[in-house]
PDB file of C-alpha atoms and ligand atoms in Angstrom:
ATOM      1  CA  UNK A 245      -3.734 -31.510-122.752  1.00  0.00           C
ATOM      2  CA  UNK A 246      -1.245 -28.962-121.399  1.00  0.00           C
ATOM      3  CA  UNK A 247      -0.356 -29.423-117.761  1.00  0.00           C
ATOM      4  CA  UNK A 248       1.110 -26.562-115.730  1.00  0.00           C
ATOM      5  CA  UNK A 249       2.730 -27.436-112.421  1.00  0.00           C
ATOM      6  CA  UNK A 250       2.980 -24.613-109.914  1.00  0.00           C
ATOM      7  CA  UNK A 251       6.089 -25.489-108.037  1.00  0.00           C
ATOM      8  CA  UNK A 252       9.162 -24.471-106.082  1.00  0.00           C
ATOM      9  CA  UNK A 253      12.388 -26.375-106.419  1.00  0.00           C
ATOM     10  CA  UNK A 254      12.707 -27.235-102.732  1.00  0.00           C
ATOM     11  CA  UNK A 255       9.063 -27.966-102.084  1.00  0.00           C
ATOM     12  CA  UNK A 256       8.861 -31.614-101.170  1.00  0.00           C
ATOM     13  CA  UNK A 257       5.136 -31.692-101.928  1.00  0.00           C
ATOM     14  CA  UNK A 258       5.844 -30.426-105.459  1.00  0.00           C
ATOM     15  CA  UNK A 259       8.720 -32.915-105.733  1.00  0.00           C
ATOM     16  CA  UNK A 260       6.202 -35.749-105.132  1.00  0.00           C
ATOM     17  CA  UNK A 261       4.183 -34.616-108.116  1.00  0.00           C
ATOM     18  CA  UNK A 262       7.236 -34.167-110.362  1.00  0.00           C
ATOM     19  CA  UNK A 263       8.291 -37.760-109.607  1.00  0.00           C
ATOM     20  CA  UNK A 264       4.865 -39.128-110.565  1.00  0.00           C
ATOM     21  CA  UNK A 265       4.653 -37.011-113.724  1.00  0.00           C
ATOM     22  CA  UNK A 266       8.125 -38.121-114.808  1.00  0.00           C
ATOM     23  CA  UNK A 267       7.563 -41.800-114.006  1.00  0.00           C
ATOM     24  CA  UNK A 268       4.419 -41.702-116.102  1.00  0.00           C
ATOM     25  CA  UNK A 269       6.222 -39.867-118.896  1.00  0.00           C
ATOM     26  CA  UNK A 270       3.715 -37.010-118.840  1.00  0.00           C
ATOM     27  CA  UNK A 271       5.109 -33.708-120.088  1.00  0.00           C
ATOM     28  CA  UNK A 272       4.322 -30.495-118.241  1.00  0.00           C
ATOM     29  CA  UNK A 273       5.378 -26.904-117.867  1.00  0.00           C
ATOM     30  CA  UNK A 274       6.487 -25.444-114.564  1.00  0.00           C
ATOM     31  CA  UNK A 275       5.619 -22.075-113.105  1.00  0.00           C
ATOM     32  CA  UNK A 276       7.746 -21.502-110.039  1.00  0.00           C
ATOM     33  CA  UNK A 277       6.993 -19.469-106.933  1.00  0.00           C
ATOM     34  CA  UNK A 278       9.814 -18.503-104.596  1.00  0.00           C
ATOM     35  CA  UNK A 279       8.597 -19.509-101.146  1.00  0.00           C
ATOM     36  CA  UNK A 280      11.471 -17.596 -99.534  1.00  0.00           C
ATOM     37  CA  UNK A 281      10.026 -14.394-100.977  1.00  0.00           C
ATOM     38  CA  UNK A 282       6.467 -15.304 -99.973  1.00  0.00           C
ATOM     39  CA  UNK A 283       5.372 -15.582-103.614  1.00  0.00           C
ATOM     40  CA  UNK A 284       2.931 -18.344-102.662  1.00  0.00           C
ATOM     41  CA  UNK A 285       0.821 -15.759-100.845  1.00  0.00           C
ATOM     42  CA  UNK A 286       0.488 -13.331-103.763  1.00  0.00           C
ATOM     43  CA  UNK A 287      -3.076 -12.589-104.810  1.00  0.00           C
ATOM     44  CA  UNK A 288      -2.589 -13.922-108.339  1.00  0.00           C
ATOM     45  CA  UNK A 289      -1.346 -17.253-107.009  1.00  0.00           C
ATOM     46  CA  UNK A 290      -4.105 -17.457-104.392  1.00  0.00           C
ATOM     47  CA  UNK A 291      -6.511 -17.198-107.303  1.00  0.00           C
ATOM     48  CA  UNK A 292      -4.977 -20.493-108.480  1.00  0.00           C
ATOM     49  CA  UNK A 293      -4.642 -22.138-105.058  1.00  0.00           C
ATOM     50  CA  UNK A 294      -6.634 -20.433-102.310  1.00  0.00           C
ATOM     51  CA  UNK A 295      -4.416 -22.120 -99.699  1.00  0.00           C
ATOM     52  CA  UNK A 296      -1.362 -20.306-100.985  1.00  0.00           C
ATOM     53  CA  UNK A 297       0.697 -23.503-101.058  1.00  0.00           C
ATOM     54  CA  UNK A 298       2.546 -25.339-103.790  1.00  0.00           C
ATOM     55  CA  UNK A 299       1.985 -27.543-105.661  1.00  0.00           C
ATOM     56  CA  UNK A 300      -1.017 -26.879-107.846  1.00  0.00           C
ATOM     57  CA  UNK A 301      -1.543 -28.561-111.179  1.00  0.00           C
ATOM     58  CA  UNK A 302      -3.490 -26.828-113.906  1.00  0.00           C
ATOM     59  CA  UNK A 303      -5.094 -29.113-116.460  1.00  0.00           C
ATOM     60  CA  UNK A 304      -7.416 -28.048-119.291  1.00  0.00           C
ATOM     61  CA  UNK A 305     -10.586 -28.101-117.248  1.00  0.00           C
ATOM     62  CA  UNK A 306      -9.479 -28.013-113.628  1.00  0.00           C
ATOM     63  CA  UNK A 307      -6.956 -26.678-111.134  1.00  0.00           C
ATOM     64  CA  UNK A 308      -5.832 -29.415-108.789  1.00  0.00           C
ATOM     65  CA  UNK A 309      -4.373 -28.773-105.344  1.00  0.00           C
ATOM     66  CA  UNK A 310      -3.070 -30.978-102.512  1.00  0.00           C
ATOM     67  CA  UNK A 311      -0.365 -33.326-103.727  1.00  0.00           C
ATOM     68  CA  UNK A 312      -2.098 -36.556-102.577  1.00  0.00           C
ATOM     69  CA  UNK A 313      -5.156 -35.618-104.659  1.00  0.00           C
ATOM     70  CA  UNK A 314      -2.916 -34.679-107.586  1.00  0.00           C
ATOM     71  CA  UNK A 315      -1.085 -38.016-107.355  1.00  0.00           C
ATOM     72  CA  UNK A 316      -4.386 -39.896-107.345  1.00  0.00           C
ATOM     73  CA  UNK A 317      -5.652 -37.869-110.302  1.00  0.00           C
ATOM     74  CA  UNK A 318      -2.478 -38.652-112.246  1.00  0.00           C
ATOM     75  CA  UNK A 319      -2.857 -42.338-111.427  1.00  0.00           C
ATOM     76  CA  UNK A 320      -6.421 -42.376-112.754  1.00  0.00           C
ATOM     77  CA  UNK A 321      -5.790 -40.125-115.737  1.00  0.00           C
ATOM     78  CA  UNK A 322      -2.528 -41.768-116.874  1.00  0.00           C
ATOM     79  CA  UNK A 323      -2.865 -45.410-115.931  1.00  0.00           C
ATOM     80  CA  UNK A 324       0.477 -46.517-117.366  1.00  0.00           C
ATOM     81  CA  UNK A 325       2.778 -47.275-115.697  1.00  0.00           C
ATOM     82  CA  UNK A 326       0.672 -47.834-112.596  1.00  0.00           C
ATOM     83  CA  UNK A 327       1.910 -46.372-109.331  1.00  0.00           C
ATOM     84  CA  UNK A 328      -0.542 -48.395-107.277  1.00  0.00           C
ATOM     85  CA  UNK A 329      -0.433 -52.204-107.065  1.00  0.00           C
ATOM     86  CA  UNK A 330      -3.205 -54.439-108.418  1.00  0.00           C
ATOM     87  CA  UNK A 331      -4.613 -55.902-105.202  1.00  0.00           C
ATOM     88  CA  UNK A 332      -7.062 -53.785-103.224  1.00  0.00           C
ATOM     89  CA  UNK A 333      -5.338 -54.515 -99.918  1.00  0.00           C
ATOM     90  CA  UNK A 334      -1.933 -53.654-101.378  1.00  0.00           C
ATOM     91  CA  UNK A 335      -3.250 -50.357-102.685  1.00  0.00           C
ATOM     92  CA  UNK A 336      -4.388 -49.442 -99.193  1.00  0.00           C
ATOM     93  CA  UNK A 337      -0.945 -50.302 -97.808  1.00  0.00           C
ATOM     94  CA  UNK A 338       0.782 -48.086-100.389  1.00  0.00           C
ATOM     95  CA  UNK A 339      -1.617 -45.244 -99.606  1.00  0.00           C
ATOM     96  CA  UNK A 340      -0.964 -45.700 -95.889  1.00  0.00           C
ATOM     97  CA  UNK A 341       2.791 -45.463 -96.459  1.00  0.00           C
ATOM     98  CA  UNK A 342       2.314 -42.280 -98.447  1.00  0.00           C
ATOM     99  CA  UNK A 343       0.041 -40.900 -95.726  1.00  0.00           C
ATOM    100  CA  UNK A 344       2.703 -41.404 -93.051  1.00  0.00           C
ATOM    101  CA  UNK A 345       4.694 -38.786 -94.943  1.00  0.00           C
ATOM    102  CA  UNK A 346       1.940 -36.589 -96.336  1.00  0.00           C
ATOM    103  CA  UNK A 347      -0.364 -36.555 -93.278  1.00  0.00           C
ATOM    104  CA  UNK A 348       1.848 -37.226 -90.283  1.00  0.00           C
ATOM    105  CA  UNK A 349       5.380 -35.987 -90.997  1.00  0.00           C
ATOM    106  CA  UNK A 350       5.348 -33.216 -93.564  1.00  0.00           C
ATOM    107  CA  UNK A 351       2.500 -31.031 -92.207  1.00  0.00           C
ATOM    108  CA  UNK A 352       4.442 -30.595 -88.957  1.00  0.00           C
ATOM    109  CA  UNK A 353       7.644 -29.663 -90.768  1.00  0.00           C
ATOM    110  CA  UNK A 354       6.222 -27.147 -93.167  1.00  0.00           C
ATOM    111  CA  UNK A 355       7.608 -23.646 -93.622  1.00  0.00           C
ATOM    112  CA  UNK A 356       4.564 -21.972 -92.078  1.00  0.00           C
ATOM    113  CA  UNK A 357       4.753 -24.266 -89.034  1.00  0.00           C
ATOM    114  CA  UNK A 358       8.439 -23.491 -88.502  1.00  0.00           C
ATOM    115  CA  UNK A 359       7.706 -19.805 -88.948  1.00  0.00           C
ATOM    116  CA  UNK A 360       5.017 -20.032 -86.271  1.00  0.00           C
ATOM    117  CA  UNK A 361       7.389 -21.830 -83.906  1.00  0.00           C
ATOM    118  CA  UNK A 362       9.979 -19.094 -84.430  1.00  0.00           C
ATOM    119  CA  UNK A 363       7.664 -16.089 -84.344  1.00  0.00           C
ATOM    120  CA  UNK A 364       5.110 -17.115 -81.708  1.00  0.00           C
ATOM    121  CA  UNK A 365       7.069 -19.510 -79.518  1.00  0.00           C
ATOM    122  CA  UNK A 366      10.621 -18.129 -79.848  1.00  0.00           C
ATOM    123  CA  UNK A 367      12.055 -21.443 -81.084  1.00  0.00           C
ATOM    124  CA  UNK A 368      15.738 -21.123 -81.935  1.00  0.00           C
ATOM    125  CA  UNK A 369      17.723 -23.284 -84.347  1.00  0.00           C
ATOM    126  CA  UNK A 370      18.329 -25.992 -81.730  1.00  0.00           C
ATOM    127  CA  UNK A 371      14.657 -26.211 -80.768  1.00  0.00           C
ATOM    128  CA  UNK A 372      13.691 -26.337 -84.435  1.00  0.00           C
ATOM    129  CA  UNK A 373      16.062 -29.248 -84.981  1.00  0.00           C
ATOM    130  CA  UNK A 374      14.552 -31.172 -82.044  1.00  0.00           C
ATOM    131  CA  UNK A 375      11.074 -30.566 -83.455  1.00  0.00           C
ATOM    132  CA  UNK A 376      11.993 -31.675 -86.966  1.00  0.00           C
ATOM    133  CA  UNK A 377      13.985 -34.692 -85.818  1.00  0.00           C
ATOM    134  CA  UNK A 378      11.209 -35.962 -83.563  1.00  0.00           C
ATOM    135  CA  UNK A 379       8.512 -35.985 -86.217  1.00  0.00           C
ATOM    136  CA  UNK A 380      10.715 -37.283 -89.008  1.00  0.00           C
ATOM    137  CA  UNK A 381      12.265 -40.112 -87.004  1.00  0.00           C
ATOM    138  CA  UNK A 382       8.974 -41.393 -85.606  1.00  0.00           C
ATOM    139  CA  UNK A 383       7.554 -41.514 -89.137  1.00  0.00           C
ATOM    140  CA  UNK A 384      10.685 -43.099 -90.569  1.00  0.00           C
ATOM    141  CA  UNK A 385      10.693 -45.803 -87.883  1.00  0.00           C
ATOM    142  CA  UNK A 386       7.209 -46.837 -88.953  1.00  0.00           C
ATOM    143  CA  UNK A 387       8.094 -46.683 -92.636  1.00  0.00           C
ATOM    144  CA  UNK A 388      11.249 -48.709 -92.109  1.00  0.00           C
ATOM    145  CA  UNK A 389       9.181 -51.519 -90.561  1.00  0.00           C
ATOM    146  CA  UNK A 390       6.675 -51.403 -93.415  1.00  0.00           C
ATOM    147  CA  UNK A 391       9.420 -51.472 -96.025  1.00  0.00           C
ATOM    148  CA  UNK A 392      10.889 -54.560 -94.373  1.00  0.00           C
ATOM    149  CA  UNK A 393       7.490 -56.177 -94.562  1.00  0.00           C
ATOM    150  CA  UNK A 394       6.389 -55.082 -98.028  1.00  0.00           C
ATOM    151  CA  UNK A 395       9.389 -53.774 -99.972  1.00  0.00           C
ATOM    152  CA  UNK A 396      11.375 -55.704-102.516  1.00  0.00           C
ATOM    153  CA  UNK A 397      13.748 -52.990-103.673  1.00  0.00           C
ATOM    154  CA  UNK A 398      11.279 -50.115-103.485  1.00  0.00           C
ATOM    155  CA  UNK A 399       9.026 -49.044-100.604  1.00  0.00           C
ATOM    156  CA  UNK A 400       6.411 -51.529-101.686  1.00  0.00           C
ATOM    157  CA  UNK A 401       7.256 -54.374-104.041  1.00  0.00           C
ATOM    158  CA  UNK A 402       9.744 -54.144-106.872  1.00  0.00           C
ATOM    159  CA  UNK A 403       8.352 -51.123-108.705  1.00  0.00           C
ATOM    160  CA  UNK A 404       7.992 -47.471-107.729  1.00  0.00           C
ATOM    161  CA  UNK A 405       4.637 -46.583-106.211  1.00  0.00           C
ATOM    162  CA  UNK A 406       2.903 -43.537-104.804  1.00  0.00           C
ATOM    163  CA  UNK A 407       4.573 -44.427-101.495  1.00  0.00           C
ATOM    164  CA  UNK A 408       7.950 -43.765-103.125  1.00  0.00           C
ATOM    165  CA  UNK A 409       6.697 -40.467-104.577  1.00  0.00           C
ATOM    166  CA  UNK A 410       6.166 -39.335-100.985  1.00  0.00           C
ATOM    167  CA  UNK A 411       9.153 -41.042 -99.361  1.00  0.00           C
ATOM    168  CA  UNK A 412      11.953 -39.691-101.534  1.00  0.00           C
ATOM    169  CA  UNK A 413      11.140 -35.979-101.026  1.00  0.00           C
ATOM    170  CA  UNK A 414      10.791 -36.557 -97.297  1.00  0.00           C
ATOM    171  CA  UNK A 415      14.273 -38.098 -97.225  1.00  0.00           C
ATOM    172  CA  UNK A 416      15.529 -35.058 -99.140  1.00  0.00           C
ATOM    173  CA  UNK A 417      14.067 -32.885 -96.363  1.00  0.00           C
ATOM    174  CA  UNK A 418      15.554 -35.117 -93.683  1.00  0.00           C
ATOM    175  CA  UNK A 419      18.989 -34.734 -95.263  1.00  0.00           C
ATOM    176  CA  UNK A 420      18.572 -30.964 -95.314  1.00  0.00           C
ATOM    177  CA  UNK A 421      17.979 -31.059 -91.576  1.00  0.00           C
ATOM    178  CA  UNK A 422      20.928 -33.389 -90.940  1.00  0.00           C
ATOM    179  CA  UNK A 423      18.824 -36.346 -89.749  1.00  0.00           C
ATOM    180  CA  UNK A 424      20.903 -39.507 -89.236  1.00  0.00           C
ATOM    181  CA  UNK A 425      19.685 -42.024 -91.825  1.00  0.00           C
ATOM    182  CA  UNK A 426      21.874 -44.900 -90.568  1.00  0.00           C
ATOM    183  CA  UNK A 427      19.004 -46.578 -88.653  1.00  0.00           C
ATOM    184  CA  UNK A 428      16.931 -46.893 -91.848  1.00  0.00           C
ATOM    185  CA  UNK A 429      18.613 -49.314 -94.280  1.00  0.00           C
ATOM    186  CA  UNK A 430      15.327 -50.191 -95.970  1.00  0.00           C
ATOM    187  CA  UNK A 431      14.543 -46.533 -96.648  1.00  0.00           C
ATOM    188  CA  UNK A 432      18.092 -45.942 -97.894  1.00  0.00           C
ATOM    189  CA  UNK A 433      17.831 -48.903-100.279  1.00  0.00           C
ATOM    190  CA  UNK A 434      14.523 -47.645-101.687  1.00  0.00           C
ATOM    191  CA  UNK A 435      16.002 -44.161-102.108  1.00  0.00           C
ATOM    192  CA  UNK A 436      19.029 -45.573-103.965  1.00  0.00           C
ATOM    193  CA  UNK A 437      16.767 -47.578-106.267  1.00  0.00           C
ATOM    194  CA  UNK A 438      14.632 -44.519-106.962  1.00  0.00           C
ATOM    195  CA  UNK A 439      17.555 -42.198-107.615  1.00  0.00           C
ATOM    196  CA  UNK A 440      18.984 -44.654-110.134  1.00  0.00           C
ATOM    197  CA  UNK A 441      15.932 -44.061-112.352  1.00  0.00           C
ATOM    198  CA  UNK A 442      16.537 -41.139-114.761  1.00  0.00           C
ATOM    199  CA  UNK A 443      12.880 -40.074-114.557  1.00  0.00           C
ATOM    200  CA  UNK A 444      13.171 -39.751-110.802  1.00  0.00           C
ATOM    201  CA  UNK A 445      16.584 -38.067-110.935  1.00  0.00           C
ATOM    202  CA  UNK A 446      15.131 -35.427-113.288  1.00  0.00           C
ATOM    203  CA  UNK A 447      12.567 -34.543-110.610  1.00  0.00           C
ATOM    204  CA  UNK A 448      15.251 -33.777-108.019  1.00  0.00           C
ATOM    205  CA  UNK A 449      15.161 -30.217-106.633  1.00  0.00           C
ATOM    206  CA  UNK A 450      18.671 -29.447-107.892  1.00  0.00           C
ATOM    207  CA  UNK A 451      17.538 -30.200-111.448  1.00  0.00           C
ATOM    208  CA  UNK A 452      14.699 -27.669-111.460  1.00  0.00           C
ATOM    209  CA  UNK A 453      14.847 -24.393-113.404  1.00  0.00           C
ATOM    210  CA  UNK A 454      14.523 -22.249-110.272  1.00  0.00           C
ATOM    211  CA  UNK A 455      17.138 -24.109-108.210  1.00  0.00           C
ATOM    212  CA  UNK A 456      19.863 -22.052-106.541  1.00  0.00           C
ATOM    213  CA  UNK A 457      23.034 -22.363-108.629  1.00  0.00           C
TER     214      UNK A 457
HETATM  215  N1  GSH B1594      -0.722 -30.864 -97.973  1.00  0.00           N
HETATM  216  C1  GSH B1594      -0.182 -30.017 -98.996  1.00  0.00           C
HETATM  217  C2  GSH B1594       1.025 -29.329 -98.468  1.00  0.00           C
HETATM  218  C3  GSH B1594       1.557 -28.308 -99.441  1.00  0.00           C
HETATM  219  C4  GSH B1594       2.647 -27.507 -98.774  1.00  0.00           C
HETATM  220  O1  GSH B1594       2.682 -27.438 -97.544  1.00  0.00           O
HETATM  221  N2  GSH B1594       3.518 -26.893 -99.582  1.00  0.00           N
HETATM  222  C5  GSH B1594       4.598 -26.152 -99.008  1.00  0.00           C
HETATM  223  C6  GSH B1594       5.895 -26.443 -99.728  1.00  0.00           C
HETATM  224  S1  GSH B1594       6.357 -28.134 -99.502  1.00  0.00           S
HETATM  225  C7  GSH B1594       4.305 -24.675 -99.155  1.00  0.00           C
HETATM  226  O2  GSH B1594       3.783 -24.235-100.153  1.00  0.00           O
HETATM  227  N3  GSH B1594       4.652 -23.912 -98.111  1.00  0.00           N
HETATM  228  C8  GSH B1594       4.491 -22.506 -98.129  1.00  0.00           C
HETATM  229  C9  GSH B1594       4.209 -21.949 -96.786  1.00  0.00           C
HETATM  230  O3  GSH B1594       4.252 -22.698 -95.804  1.00  0.00           O
HETATM  231  O4  GSH B1594       3.954 -20.757 -96.729  1.00  0.00           O
HETATM  232  C10 GSH B1594       0.153 -30.855-100.232  1.00  0.00           C
HETATM  233  O5  GSH B1594       0.477 -32.032-100.058  1.00  0.00           O
HETATM  234  O6  GSH B1594       0.074 -30.342-101.356  1.00  0.00           O
END
């Protein structure tokens, strides 16, 4: 099966999917869309993803959208190595950790949200920073507590999980916005463990074909 990932180097939602693909050793091609140029809204891309967002993953018989659904599809389609733990309760915890990022932090920090704040509500750079910092730090505080409870090197346990696929790109975004990571030693330890894995390092935005050089 040929997989085509519609992506953009700095998209943290696409970064989640690249991490999972690489951890599972699944090969794929990338088609990139420059979000700065509005390429995600072009008619030919909307035919792929009607939401006009990246990522989308084309498989032989389906076009998948929404990174959490793509991650779950990858987990079911390519079982090894698993990115969810064995126990039912643990799986729910990992999904909850991923959802803190994917449902409660990232949607409020997205490009189209920031654009709306600027265009409709005259937010300047300082206001934007307050907005970003508020949502990221409240999510990170919760994640830090969960990592202390459940992590043993990674976000949950001693292996990467879907929670890590979501956490690492969100930390990348936080760094872009100059968020102080000092209060989050558990998150920083998980990030260091993840970045030491070549498969994860390969998924980093700077290592993508469309990255700014
Ligand atoms: N919930 C979606 C979010 C996708 C998303 O927001 N993608 C961003 C890049 S990280 C995007 O395409 N933004 C373009 C825009 O806001 O116009 C997912 O997880 O796939």
